[in-house]
PDB file of C-alpha atoms in Angstrom:
ATOM      1  CA  MET U   1       0.000   0.000   0.000  1.00 55.00           C
ATOM      2  CA  ARG U   2       2.794   2.440   0.910  1.00 55.00           C
ATOM      3  CA  LEU U   3       4.462   1.747  -2.454  1.00 50.00           C
ATOM      4  CA  LEU U   4       1.228   2.517  -4.295  1.00 49.00           C
ATOM      5  CA  ILE U   5       0.823   5.771  -2.372  1.00 50.00           C
ATOM      6  CA  LEU U   6       4.435   6.764  -3.159  1.00 46.00           C
ATOM      7  CA  ILE U   7       3.948   6.059  -6.876  1.00 47.00           C
ATOM      8  CA  PHE U   8       0.725   8.106  -6.883  1.00 49.00           C
ATOM      9  CA  VAL U   9       2.337  11.088  -5.141  1.00 43.00           C
ATOM     10  CA  LEU U  10       5.354  11.040  -7.446  1.00 45.00           C
ATOM     11  CA  SER U  11       3.175  10.808 -10.549  1.00 54.00           C
ATOM     12  CA  PHE U  12       0.957  13.658  -9.368  1.00 49.00           C
ATOM     13  CA  SER U  13       3.989  15.829  -8.562  1.00 48.00           C
ATOM     14  CA  LEU U  14       5.566  15.309 -11.992  1.00 46.00           C
ATOM     15  CA  LYS U  15       2.264  16.059 -13.720  1.00 47.00           C
ATOM     16  CA  CYS U  16       1.846  19.310 -11.798  1.00 49.00           C
ATOM     17  CA  GLU U  17       5.434  20.339 -12.566  1.00 43.00           C
ATOM     18  CA  ALA U  18       4.872  19.745 -16.293  1.00 42.00           C
ATOM     19  CA  GLN U  19       1.705  21.832 -16.199  1.00 46.00           C
ATOM     20  CA  ILE U  20       3.520  24.658 -14.406  1.00 39.00           C
ATOM     21  CA  ILE U  21       6.327  24.607 -16.974  1.00 36.00           C
ATOM     22  CA  ARG U  22       3.910  24.715 -19.910  1.00 36.00           C
ATOM     23  CA  ALA U  23       1.986  27.566 -18.279  1.00 42.00           C
ATOM     24  CA  ASN U  24       5.127  29.602 -17.677  1.00 43.00           C
ATOM     25  CA  PRO U  25       5.478  32.084 -20.571  1.00 38.00           C
ATOM     26  CA  PHE U  26       9.188  32.490 -19.834  1.00 38.00           C
ATOM     27  CA  TYR U  27       9.976  28.784 -19.994  1.00 37.00           C
ATOM     28  CA  ILE U  28      12.334  27.881 -22.853  1.00 38.00           C
ATOM     29  CA  GLN U  29      12.853  24.280 -23.814  1.00 40.00           C
ATOM     30  CA  LYS U  30      16.547  23.428 -23.676  1.00 43.00           C
ATOM     31  CA  THR U  31      18.026  22.240 -26.952  1.00 45.00           C
ATOM     32  CA  MET U  32      21.678  21.831 -26.026  1.00 50.00           C
ATOM     33  CA  GLY U  33      23.157  18.789 -27.683  1.00 60.00           C
ATOM     34  CA  VAL U  34      20.938  19.106 -30.736  1.00 82.00           C
ATOM     35  CA  SER U  35      23.073  19.036 -33.882  1.00 91.00           C
ATOM     36  CA  LEU U  36      23.204  22.529 -35.408  1.00 98.00           C
ATOM     37  CA  LEU U  37      23.885  23.451 -39.033  1.00 98.00           C
ATOM     38  CA  LEU U  38      27.645  23.988 -38.786  1.00 98.00           C
ATOM     39  CA  ASP U  39      28.084  20.912 -36.594  1.00 97.00           C
ATOM     40  CA  THR U  40      27.196  18.811 -39.633  1.00 97.00           C
ATOM     41  CA  TYR U  41      28.322  21.017 -42.540  1.00 97.00           C
ATOM     42  CA  THR U  42      31.713  22.124 -41.344  1.00 97.00           C
ATOM     43  CA  GLY U  43      34.372  24.363 -42.850  1.00 96.00           C
ATOM     44  CA  ALA U  44      32.478  27.665 -43.163  1.00 97.00           C
ATOM     45  CA  LYS U  45      34.744  30.702 -43.457  1.00 95.00           C
ATOM     46  CA  VAL U  46      32.176  33.330 -42.421  1.00 96.00           C
ATOM     47  CA  ALA U  47      28.918  32.607 -40.570  1.00 97.00           C
ATOM     48  CA  VAL U  48      26.802  35.440 -39.163  1.00 98.00           C
ATOM     49  CA  SER U  49      23.284  34.743 -37.969  1.00 98.00           C
ATOM     50  CA  LEU U  50      20.638  35.557 -35.386  1.00 98.00           C
ATOM     51  CA  ARG U  51      20.360  31.832 -34.588  1.00 98.00           C
ATOM     52  CA  LYS U  52      23.104  29.689 -33.097  1.00 98.00           C
ATOM     53  CA  LEU U  53      24.869  27.681 -35.816  1.00 98.00           C
ATOM     54  CA  ARG U  54      27.415  25.578 -33.922  1.00 97.00           C
ATOM     55  CA  ASN U  55      27.292  23.960 -30.480  1.00 97.00           C
ATOM     56  CA  ALA U  56      30.983  24.620 -29.847  1.00 97.00           C
ATOM     57  CA  TYR U  57      30.439  28.354 -30.389  1.00 98.00           C
ATOM     58  CA  THR U  58      30.318  30.100 -27.010  1.00 97.00           C
ATOM     59  CA  GLY U  59      30.186  33.732 -28.130  1.00 98.00           C
ATOM     60  CA  SER U  60      27.330  36.143 -28.742  1.00 98.00           C
ATOM     61  CA  ALA U  61      25.120  36.666 -31.785  1.00 98.00           C
ATOM     62  CA  VAL U  62      25.602  40.423 -32.161  1.00 98.00           C
ATOM     63  CA  ARG U  63      26.823  43.520 -30.374  1.00 98.00           C
ATOM     64  CA  VAL U  64      24.133  46.183 -30.095  1.00 98.00           C
ATOM     65  CA  ARG U  65      24.274  49.951 -29.500  1.00 98.00           C
ATOM     66  CA  ARG U  66      21.469  51.714 -27.612  1.00 98.00           C
ATOM     67  CA  SER U  67      20.273  54.979 -29.167  1.00 98.00           C
ATOM     68  CA  SER U  68      19.610  56.800 -25.896  1.00 98.00           C
ATOM     69  CA  ASP U  69      23.200  56.872 -24.640  1.00 98.00           C
ATOM     70  CA  ASN U  70      25.241  54.893 -27.242  1.00 98.00           C
ATOM     71  CA  ALA U  71      26.000  52.209 -24.667  1.00 98.00           C
ATOM     72  CA  GLU U  72      26.859  48.840 -26.216  1.00 98.00           C
ATOM     73  CA  GLN U  73      26.197  45.268 -25.121  1.00 98.00           C
ATOM     74  CA  ASP U  74      26.742  41.785 -26.534  1.00 98.00           C
ATOM     75  CA  ILE U  75      23.541  39.792 -27.005  1.00 98.00           C
ATOM     76  CA  GLY U  76      23.822  36.021 -26.869  1.00 98.00           C
ATOM     77  CA  PHE U  77      21.431  33.111 -27.396  1.00 98.00           C
ATOM     78  CA  ASN U  78      18.620  31.622 -25.341  1.00 97.00           C
ATOM     79  CA  GLY U  79      17.997  27.936 -24.639  1.00 96.00           C
ATOM     80  CA  ALA U  80      16.216  27.545 -27.968  1.00 96.00           C
ATOM     81  CA  ASN U  81      19.396  28.594 -29.831  1.00 97.00           C
ATOM     82  CA  GLU U  82      17.840  31.893 -30.956  1.00 98.00           C
ATOM     83  CA  ILE U  83      19.015  35.395 -30.140  1.00 98.00           C
ATOM     84  CA  ASP U  84      18.011  36.248 -26.582  1.00 98.00           C
ATOM     85  CA  THR U  85      15.254  38.818 -27.062  1.00 98.00           C
ATOM     86  CA  ALA U  86      14.608  39.077 -23.325  1.00 98.00           C
ATOM     87  CA  VAL U  87      18.124  40.386 -22.722  1.00 98.00           C
ATOM     88  CA  LEU U  88      17.898  42.502 -25.875  1.00 98.00           C
ATOM     89  CA  LYS U  89      14.652  44.217 -24.816  1.00 98.00           C
ATOM     90  CA  THR U  90      15.890  44.799 -21.292  1.00 98.00           C
ATOM     91  CA  PHE U  91      19.001  46.541 -22.608  1.00 98.00           C
ATOM     92  CA  ILE U  92      17.294  48.631 -25.307  1.00 98.00           C
ATOM     93  CA  GLY U  93      14.034  49.457 -23.529  1.00 98.00           C
ATOM     94  CA  ALA U  94      11.867  51.867 -25.524  1.00 98.00           C
ATOM     95  CA  ASN U  95      14.866  53.038 -27.549  1.00 98.00           C
ATOM     96  CA  THR U  96      16.278  51.876 -30.884  1.00 98.00           C
ATOM     97  CA  GLY U  97      19.012  49.257 -30.971  1.00 98.00           C
ATOM     98  CA  TYR U  98      21.619  49.197 -33.746  1.00 98.00           C
ATOM     99  CA  VAL U  99      23.875  46.269 -34.606  1.00 98.00           C
ATOM    100  CA  VAL U 100      27.517  47.301 -34.247  1.00 98.00           C
ATOM    101  CA  LYS U 101      28.911  43.846 -34.983  1.00 98.00           C
ATOM    102  CA  TRP U 102      27.697  40.455 -36.246  1.00 98.00           C
ATOM    103  CA  TYR U 103      29.879  37.831 -34.580  1.00 98.00           C
ATOM    104  CA  ASP U 104      31.321  35.139 -36.820  1.00 98.00           C
ATOM    105  CA  GLN U 105      30.267  31.709 -35.572  1.00 98.00           C
ATOM    106  CA  SER U 106      32.556  29.759 -37.925  1.00 97.00           C
ATOM    107  CA  GLY U 107      35.445  29.788 -35.466  1.00 96.00           C
ATOM    108  CA  ASN U 108      37.576  31.988 -37.741  1.00 95.00           C
ATOM    109  CA  ALA U 109      36.857  35.290 -35.953  1.00 95.00           C
ATOM    110  CA  ASN U 110      35.734  36.917 -39.211  1.00 95.00           C
ATOM    111  CA  ASP U 111      33.281  39.254 -37.479  1.00 97.00           C
ATOM    112  CA  ALA U 112      31.352  41.733 -39.631  1.00 96.00           C
ATOM    113  CA  SER U 113      31.344  45.190 -38.075  1.00 96.00           C
ATOM    114  CA  GLN U 114      30.344  48.788 -38.731  1.00 95.00           C
ATOM    115  CA  SER U 115      31.754  51.654 -36.645  1.00 95.00           C
ATOM    116  CA  THR U 116      29.868  54.451 -38.448  1.00 95.00           C
ATOM    117  CA  THR U 117      26.663  54.855 -36.464  1.00 97.00           C
ATOM    118  CA  THR U 118      24.571  56.033 -39.423  1.00 95.00           C
ATOM    119  CA  GLN U 119      25.396  52.828 -41.320  1.00 94.00           C
ATOM    120  CA  GLN U 120      24.349  50.343 -38.635  1.00 97.00           C
ATOM    121  CA  GLY U 121      21.233  48.242 -39.171  1.00 97.00           C
ATOM    122  CA  ALA U 122      18.463  48.327 -36.558  1.00 98.00           C
ATOM    123  CA  ILE U 123      17.424  45.217 -34.639  1.00 98.00           C
ATOM    124  CA  VAL U 124      15.023  47.115 -32.353  1.00 98.00           C
ATOM    125  CA  ILE U 125      13.098  50.222 -33.396  1.00 98.00           C
ATOM    126  CA  SER U 126      11.428  52.308 -30.678  1.00 98.00           C
ATOM    127  CA  GLY U 127      11.288  49.303 -28.385  1.00 98.00           C
ATOM    128  CA  ALA U 128       9.945  46.882 -31.001  1.00 98.00           C
ATOM    129  CA  VAL U 129      12.160  43.921 -31.908  1.00 98.00           C
ATOM    130  CA  GLN U 130      12.316  43.640 -35.696  1.00 98.00           C
ATOM    131  CA  ARG U 131      11.016  40.340 -37.062  1.00 97.00           C
ATOM    132  CA  THR U 132      10.550  38.745 -40.459  1.00 95.00           C
ATOM    133  CA  ASN U 133       8.185  35.795 -40.650  1.00 94.00           C
ATOM    134  CA  GLY U 134       8.267  35.574 -36.864  1.00 95.00           C
ATOM    135  CA  LYS U 135      12.076  35.442 -36.562  1.00 97.00           C
ATOM    136  CA  VAL U 136      14.288  38.289 -35.360  1.00 98.00           C
ATOM    137  CA  SER U 137      15.873  40.263 -38.195  1.00 98.00           C
ATOM    138  CA  VAL U 138      17.971  43.381 -38.790  1.00 98.00           C
ATOM    139  CA  TYR U 139      16.457  46.279 -40.719  1.00 97.00           C
ATOM    140  CA  PHE U 140      18.675  47.983 -43.337  1.00 94.00           C
ATOM    141  CA  ASP U 141      17.481  51.402 -44.501  1.00 91.00           C
ATOM    142  CA  GLY U 142      19.562  51.650 -47.681  1.00 87.00           C
ATOM    143  CA  ASP U 143      22.918  52.894 -46.396  1.00 88.00           C
ATOM    144  CA  ASP U 144      23.808  50.266 -43.796  1.00 91.00           C
ATOM    145  CA  ALA U 145      26.690  47.848 -44.421  1.00 89.00           C
ATOM    146  CA  TYR U 146      29.148  45.526 -42.646  1.00 93.00           C
ATOM    147  CA  ASN U 147      32.752  44.648 -43.374  1.00 90.00           C
ATOM    148  CA  THR U 148      34.875  41.736 -42.167  1.00 91.00           C
ATOM    149  CA  ALA U 149      38.600  41.690 -41.600  1.00 85.00           C
ATOM    150  CA  THR U 150      40.838  39.936 -44.125  1.00 86.00           C
ATOM    151  CA  VAL U 151      39.518  36.506 -45.099  1.00 87.00           C
ATOM    152  CA  SER U 152      41.373  33.854 -47.106  1.00 85.00           C
ATOM    153  CA  LEU U 153      39.136  31.998 -49.553  1.00 82.00           C
ATOM    154  CA  ASN U 154      39.921  29.000 -51.719  1.00 82.00           C
ATOM    155  CA  THR U 155      38.761  28.110 -55.218  1.00 78.00           C
ATOM    156  CA  TYR U 156      35.067  27.271 -54.803  1.00 85.00           C
ATOM    157  CA  LEU U 157      32.269  29.151 -53.074  1.00 84.00           C
ATOM    158  CA  TYR U 158      28.942  28.284 -51.503  1.00 90.00           C
ATOM    159  CA  ILE U 159      26.861  31.114 -50.052  1.00 90.00           C
ATOM    160  CA  SER U 160      23.580  30.837 -48.156  1.00 93.00           C
ATOM    161  CA  ALA U 161      21.638  33.972 -47.229  1.00 92.00           C
ATOM    162  CA  ILE U 162      18.206  34.945 -45.933  1.00 92.00           C
ATOM    163  CA  PHE U 163      16.650  38.326 -46.655  1.00 90.00           C
ATOM    164  CA  LYS U 164      13.569  40.344 -47.551  1.00 89.00           C
ATOM    165  CA  ALA U 165      14.268  43.282 -49.859  1.00 84.00           C
ATOM    166  CA  SER U 166      12.882  45.376 -52.687  1.00 74.00           C
ATOM    167  CA  ASN U 167      15.935  46.930 -54.289  1.00 75.00           C
ATOM    168  CA  ASN U 168      19.282  46.247 -55.967  1.00 71.00           C
ATOM    169  CA  PHE U 169      21.865  45.011 -53.499  1.00 77.00           C
ATOM    170  CA  ILE U 170      24.869  42.779 -52.983  1.00 77.00           C
ATOM    171  CA  ILE U 171      25.003  39.913 -50.509  1.00 81.00           C
ATOM    172  CA  ALA U 172      28.788  39.495 -50.426  1.00 81.00           C
ATOM    173  CA  GLU U 173      31.663  41.203 -52.211  1.00 79.00           C
ATOM    174  CA  HIS U 174      35.424  41.356 -51.764  1.00 74.00           C
ATOM    175  CA  GLY U 175      37.766  44.164 -52.712  1.00 65.00           C
ATOM    176  CA  THR U 176      36.990  47.752 -53.609  1.00 57.00           C
ATOM    177  CA  ASN U 177      34.364  48.410 -56.260  1.00 50.00           C
ATOM    178  CA  ALA U 178      34.754  44.828 -57.486  1.00 49.00           C
ATOM    179  CA  TYR U 179      31.651  44.909 -59.689  1.00 49.00           C
ATOM    180  CA  ALA U 180      33.174  47.633 -61.838  1.00 47.00           C
ATOM    181  CA  ASN U 181      36.281  45.622 -62.657  1.00 48.00           C
ATOM    182  CA  GLY U 182      34.494  42.246 -62.658  1.00 47.00           C
ATOM    183  CA  ASP U 183      36.663  40.549 -60.068  1.00 51.00           C
ATOM    184  CA  GLY U 184      35.593  38.916 -56.829  1.00 53.00           C
ATOM    185  CA  PHE U 185      31.916  39.822 -56.855  1.00 56.00           C
ATOM    186  CA  PHE U 186      30.395  36.864 -55.032  1.00 59.00           C
ATOM    187  CA  TYR U 187      26.718  37.273 -55.512  1.00 56.00           C
ATOM    188  CA  PHE U 188      24.387  39.838 -57.003  1.00 53.00           C
ATOM    189  CA  THR U 189      20.641  40.208 -57.270  1.00 54.00           C
ATOM    190  CA  ASP U 190      18.630  43.104 -58.639  1.00 54.00           C
ATOM    191  CA  ALA U 191      15.077  44.342 -59.118  1.00 49.00           C
ATOM    192  CA  ASN U 192      15.043  42.956 -62.669  1.00 50.00           C
ATOM    193  CA  SER U 193      14.878  39.447 -61.204  1.00 55.00           C
ATOM    194  CA  SER U 194      18.540  38.785 -61.902  1.00 61.00           C
ATOM    195  CA  TRP U 195      21.489  37.310 -60.098  1.00 66.00           C
ATOM    196  CA  LEU U 196      25.133  37.627 -61.018  1.00 67.00           C
ATOM    197  CA  PHE U 197      28.355  35.999 -59.864  1.00 69.00           C
ATOM    198  CA  SER U 198      31.711  37.148 -61.191  1.00 67.00           C
ATOM    199  CA  ARG U 199      35.302  36.209 -60.704  1.00 64.00           C
ATOM    200  CA  SER U 200      38.446  37.101 -62.639  1.00 60.00           C
ATOM    201  CA  ASN U 201      36.512  39.232 -65.139  1.00 59.00           C
ATOM    202  CA  ALA U 202      34.063  36.469 -66.076  1.00 63.00           C
ATOM    203  CA  PHE U 203      30.362  36.385 -65.210  1.00 66.00           C
ATOM    204  CA  TYR U 204      27.609  33.900 -64.526  1.00 68.00           C
ATOM    205  CA  TYR U 205      24.191  35.464 -64.581  1.00 66.00           C
ATOM    206  CA  CYS U 206      20.487  34.752 -64.799  1.00 64.00           C
ATOM    207  CA  SER U 207      17.900  37.391 -65.658  1.00 60.00           C
ATOM    208  CA  GLY U 208      14.195  37.699 -66.285  1.00 51.00           C
ATOM    209  CA  SER U 209      13.270  34.694 -64.165  1.00 53.00           C
ATOM    210  CA  ASN U 210      11.474  34.332 -60.843  1.00 54.00           C
ATOM    211  CA  SER U 211      11.603  37.617 -58.985  1.00 61.00           C
ATOM    212  CA  TRP U 212      12.847  37.639 -55.403  1.00 62.00           C
ATOM    213  CA  ALA U 213      11.970  41.296 -54.808  1.00 62.00           C
ATOM    214  CA  GLY U 214       8.882  42.222 -52.821  1.00 65.00           C
ATOM    215  CA  THR U 215       7.369  41.495 -49.442  1.00 70.00           C
ATOM    216  CA  ASN U 216       8.423  37.862 -49.062  1.00 82.00           C
ATOM    217  CA  GLN U 217      11.324  36.422 -47.120  1.00 90.00           C
ATOM    218  CA  VAL U 218      13.721  34.509 -49.398  1.00 89.00           C
ATOM    219  CA  LEU U 219      16.376  31.823 -48.911  1.00 93.00           C
ATOM    220  CA  THR U 220      19.059  32.172 -51.576  1.00 88.00           C
ATOM    221  CA  THR U 221      21.946  29.883 -52.392  1.00 90.00           C
ATOM    222  CA  LEU U 222      24.954  30.365 -54.660  1.00 85.00           C
ATOM    223  CA  SER U 223      26.769  27.135 -55.511  1.00 87.00           C
ATOM    224  CA  ASN U 224      30.008  27.518 -57.458  1.00 82.00           C
ATOM    225  CA  ASN U 225      32.313  24.626 -58.312  1.00 82.00           C
ATOM    226  CA  SER U 226      34.212  23.174 -61.286  1.00 79.00           C
ATOM    227  CA  SER U 227      30.913  22.801 -63.176  1.00 78.00           C
ATOM    228  CA  GLY U 228      30.096  26.514 -62.934  1.00 76.00           C
ATOM    229  CA  ALA U 229      27.765  28.613 -60.821  1.00 78.00           C
ATOM    230  CA  ALA U 230      24.078  28.105 -60.049  1.00 80.00           C
ATOM    231  CA  TYR U 231      21.534  30.166 -58.130  1.00 82.00           C
ATOM    232  CA  TYR U 232      18.745  28.634 -56.040  1.00 87.00           C
ATOM    233  CA  LYS U 233      15.736  30.514 -54.725  1.00 87.00           C
ATOM    234  CA  ASN U 234      13.828  28.737 -51.955  1.00 91.00           C
ATOM    235  CA  GLY U 235      15.385  25.435 -52.967  1.00 93.00           C
ATOM    236  CA  VAL U 236      14.626  25.702 -56.702  1.00 88.00           C
ATOM    237  CA  VAL U 237      17.377  26.319 -59.260  1.00 85.00           C
ATOM    238  CA  GLN U 238      16.701  29.427 -61.369  1.00 76.00           C
ATOM    239  CA  ASN U 239      19.066  28.278 -64.100  1.00 67.00           C
ATOM    240  CA  ASN U 240      22.658  27.133 -64.382  1.00 59.00           C
ATOM    241  CA  GLY U 241      23.950  30.459 -65.580  1.00 62.00           C
ATOM    242  CA  THR U 242      25.270  31.931 -68.785  1.00 64.00           C
ATOM    243  CA  VAL U 243      28.949  32.751 -69.201  1.00 60.00           C
ATOM    244  CA  THR U 244      30.054  35.992 -70.795  1.00 60.00           C
ATOM    245  CA  GLY U 245      33.652  37.130 -71.216  1.00 55.00           C
ATOM    246  CA  SER U 246      36.519  34.774 -70.534  1.00 49.00           C
ATOM    247  CA  SER U 247      36.189  31.356 -68.929  1.00 51.00           C
ATOM    248  CA  LEU U 248      35.216  31.525 -65.272  1.00 56.00           C
ATOM    249  CA  SER U 249      38.355  31.238 -63.165  1.00 58.00           C
ATOM    250  CA  ASN U 250      38.193  29.758 -59.680  1.00 61.00           C
ATOM    251  CA  THR U 251      41.259  31.369 -58.173  1.00 65.00           C
ATOM    252  CA  SER U 252      41.905  31.685 -54.452  1.00 72.00           C
ATOM    253  CA  TYR U 253      42.470  35.092 -52.863  1.00 71.00           C
ATOM    254  CA  THR U 254      42.674  36.972 -49.577  1.00 80.00           C
ATOM    255  CA  ASP U 255      40.628  40.094 -48.930  1.00 79.00           C
ATOM    256  CA  ASN U 256      38.043  41.629 -46.644  1.00 82.00           C
ATOM    257  CA  ILE U 257      34.362  40.935 -47.333  1.00 85.00           C
ATOM    258  CA  TYR U 258      31.478  43.388 -47.510  1.00 85.00           C
ATOM    259  CA  LEU U 259      28.144  41.893 -46.476  1.00 88.00           C
ATOM    260  CA  TRP U 260      24.825  43.143 -47.842  1.00 84.00           C
ATOM    261  CA  SER U 261      26.543  45.947 -49.700  1.00 80.00           C
ATOM    262  CA  ARG U 262      29.074  47.054 -52.257  1.00 69.00           C
ATOM    263  CA  ALA U 263      32.423  48.335 -51.114  1.00 67.00           C
ATOM    264  CA  ASN U 264      31.823  51.827 -52.495  1.00 64.00           C
ATOM    265  CA  THR U 265      28.522  52.051 -50.537  1.00 64.00           C
ATOM    266  CA  SER U 266      26.232  51.699 -53.550  1.00 70.00           C
ATOM    267  CA  LEU U 267      23.886  48.744 -54.075  1.00 74.00           C
ATOM    268  CA  ILE U 268      23.049  48.292 -50.399  1.00 82.00           C
ATOM    269  CA  ILE U 269      20.022  46.393 -49.174  1.00 83.00           C
ATOM    270  CA  SER U 270      16.802  48.157 -48.214  1.00 85.00           C
ATOM    271  CA  GLY U 271      14.947  45.581 -46.198  1.00 90.00           C
ATOM    272  CA  TYR U 272      15.730  42.850 -43.699  1.00 94.00           C
ATOM    273  CA  ALA U 273      18.553  40.329 -43.255  1.00 94.00           C
ATOM    274  CA  GLN U 274      18.932  37.424 -40.840  1.00 97.00           C
ATOM    275  CA  GLU U 275      21.820  35.195 -41.882  1.00 97.00           C
ATOM    276  CA  THR U 276      24.773  34.861 -44.259  1.00 95.00           C
ATOM    277  CA  ILE U 277      27.115  31.856 -44.384  1.00 96.00           C
ATOM    278  CA  ILE U 278      30.072  31.453 -46.748  1.00 93.00           C
ATOM    279  CA  TRP U 279      31.906  28.184 -47.397  1.00 94.00           C
ATOM    280  CA  ASP U 280      34.915  28.140 -49.741  1.00 90.00           C
ATOM    281  CA  LYS U 281      34.438  24.572 -50.962  1.00 91.00           C
ATOM    282  CA  ASP U 282      32.227  22.503 -53.233  1.00 93.00           C
ATOM    283  CA  MET U 283      28.968  22.021 -51.314  1.00 94.00           C
ATOM    284  CA  ALA U 284      26.770  20.932 -54.228  1.00 94.00           C
ATOM    285  CA  SER U 285      26.087  17.500 -52.768  1.00 96.00           C
ATOM    286  CA  ASP U 286      25.040  19.064 -49.443  1.00 97.00           C
ATOM    287  CA  ARG U 287      22.949  21.906 -50.874  1.00 97.00           C
ATOM    288  CA  ALA U 288      19.521  20.306 -50.444  1.00 97.00           C
ATOM    289  CA  ALA U 289      20.279  19.278 -46.853  1.00 97.00           C
ATOM    290  CA  VAL U 290      21.643  22.725 -45.932  1.00 97.00           C
ATOM    291  CA  GLU U 291      18.541  24.363 -47.390  1.00 97.00           C
ATOM    292  CA  LEU U 292      16.287  21.915 -45.531  1.00 97.00           C
ATOM    293  CA  ASN U 293      17.974  22.724 -42.230  1.00 97.00           C
ATOM    294  CA  THR U 294      17.644  26.453 -42.876  1.00 97.00           C
ATOM    295  CA  ASN U 295      14.047  26.299 -44.040  1.00 97.00           C
ATOM    296  CA  THR U 296      13.048  24.103 -41.090  1.00 96.00           C
ATOM    297  CA  PHE U 297      14.184  26.888 -38.759  1.00 96.00           C
ATOM    298  CA  TYR U 298      12.864  29.886 -40.714  1.00 96.00           C
ATOM    299  CA  SER U 299       9.749  28.319 -42.357  1.00 96.00           C
ATOM    300  CA  ILE U 300      10.249  30.303 -45.565  1.00 94.00           C
ATOM    301  CA  TYR U 301       8.636  27.963 -48.110  1.00 93.00           C
TER     302      TYR U 301
END
C-alpha cells in the first residue's frame, strides 16, 4: 500500500510540474546537444546569424548599440538557440538598438562590423524587436553595411543567405568596387529578377526569371564549383547560368568581405537580413540538406 501511495504522489507531482512549466510564458525548452547546421556542414569561413549555428560556439550573436546613450552590449542566445530577445529588450528598452557587430560563428573570428553609427542596421526600433516571418531580423534602410577583416578563400564558393528586400543590393563582395572591374563579386541580385556571380573578369548570370523582390522572405543559395555557378531561390534552381567574357576562373584570394553591400557604398540592401554563411568549398552535394535545415528553422517555403 505504501508503495502505491508513493507512486501516486510522485506521478501527481511530476504532472503538476509539467503543467507549471507549460503555463510559464518564460519557460524555454533546452536544446543543447541538438546538432546545429555547422556541426554537420563544417568548414564555413564566415557565418553570421541571429540563430546559433554551432554547439561549440560560445560567443554572442551580435553587439548592439542603444540609441539613448550609445551604450553597447553583446547579445547572446537563449535555450532555444535563438538570439536572446529578453536580454535585448531589457538593454534597449523603448529606444532603438543598432547592430555594431555580427559575430562570426565559424570559429575563424571573421566578425562583420560597422563603426559608423549612421550605417548600422536596426534590430530594435522604438522598443519593437524587428522580425521577419516571426524570426528576429535586422532592418537595413539603404545605407547600412558591414565589413569583415581579411579573409582567405579557396577556389570554390557556396553562399547561403536569408533576406527580404525590394531593391538592388549585394550579398557578399570582396575588394573595392569589385563589380566595376568584374573581379571577386560573389553574388548579385537586382530588381530585374537577376542574379550575377563574377570572378576574374568572367560572369555567370540569370535574368528575367522568378523575382525575389517584394514582401516575401527569401532563402538564396549560390553554388560555385568546377561545373560553374548556379543560383537557387527557396530550394529551386533558377538556371545554371550563362557565361560571358573569358572562362570563369576559380582562383583563391585573400581580402576583406562586404556583407549586404558594395564596397563603395552603392547597391546596399533596403529591407531585412537574418543570416549569411560562406563556405569556400564545393557544397553541391550538401545543398539540399543545408537548405532543408535552414528552411526548417525559418519556415520560408
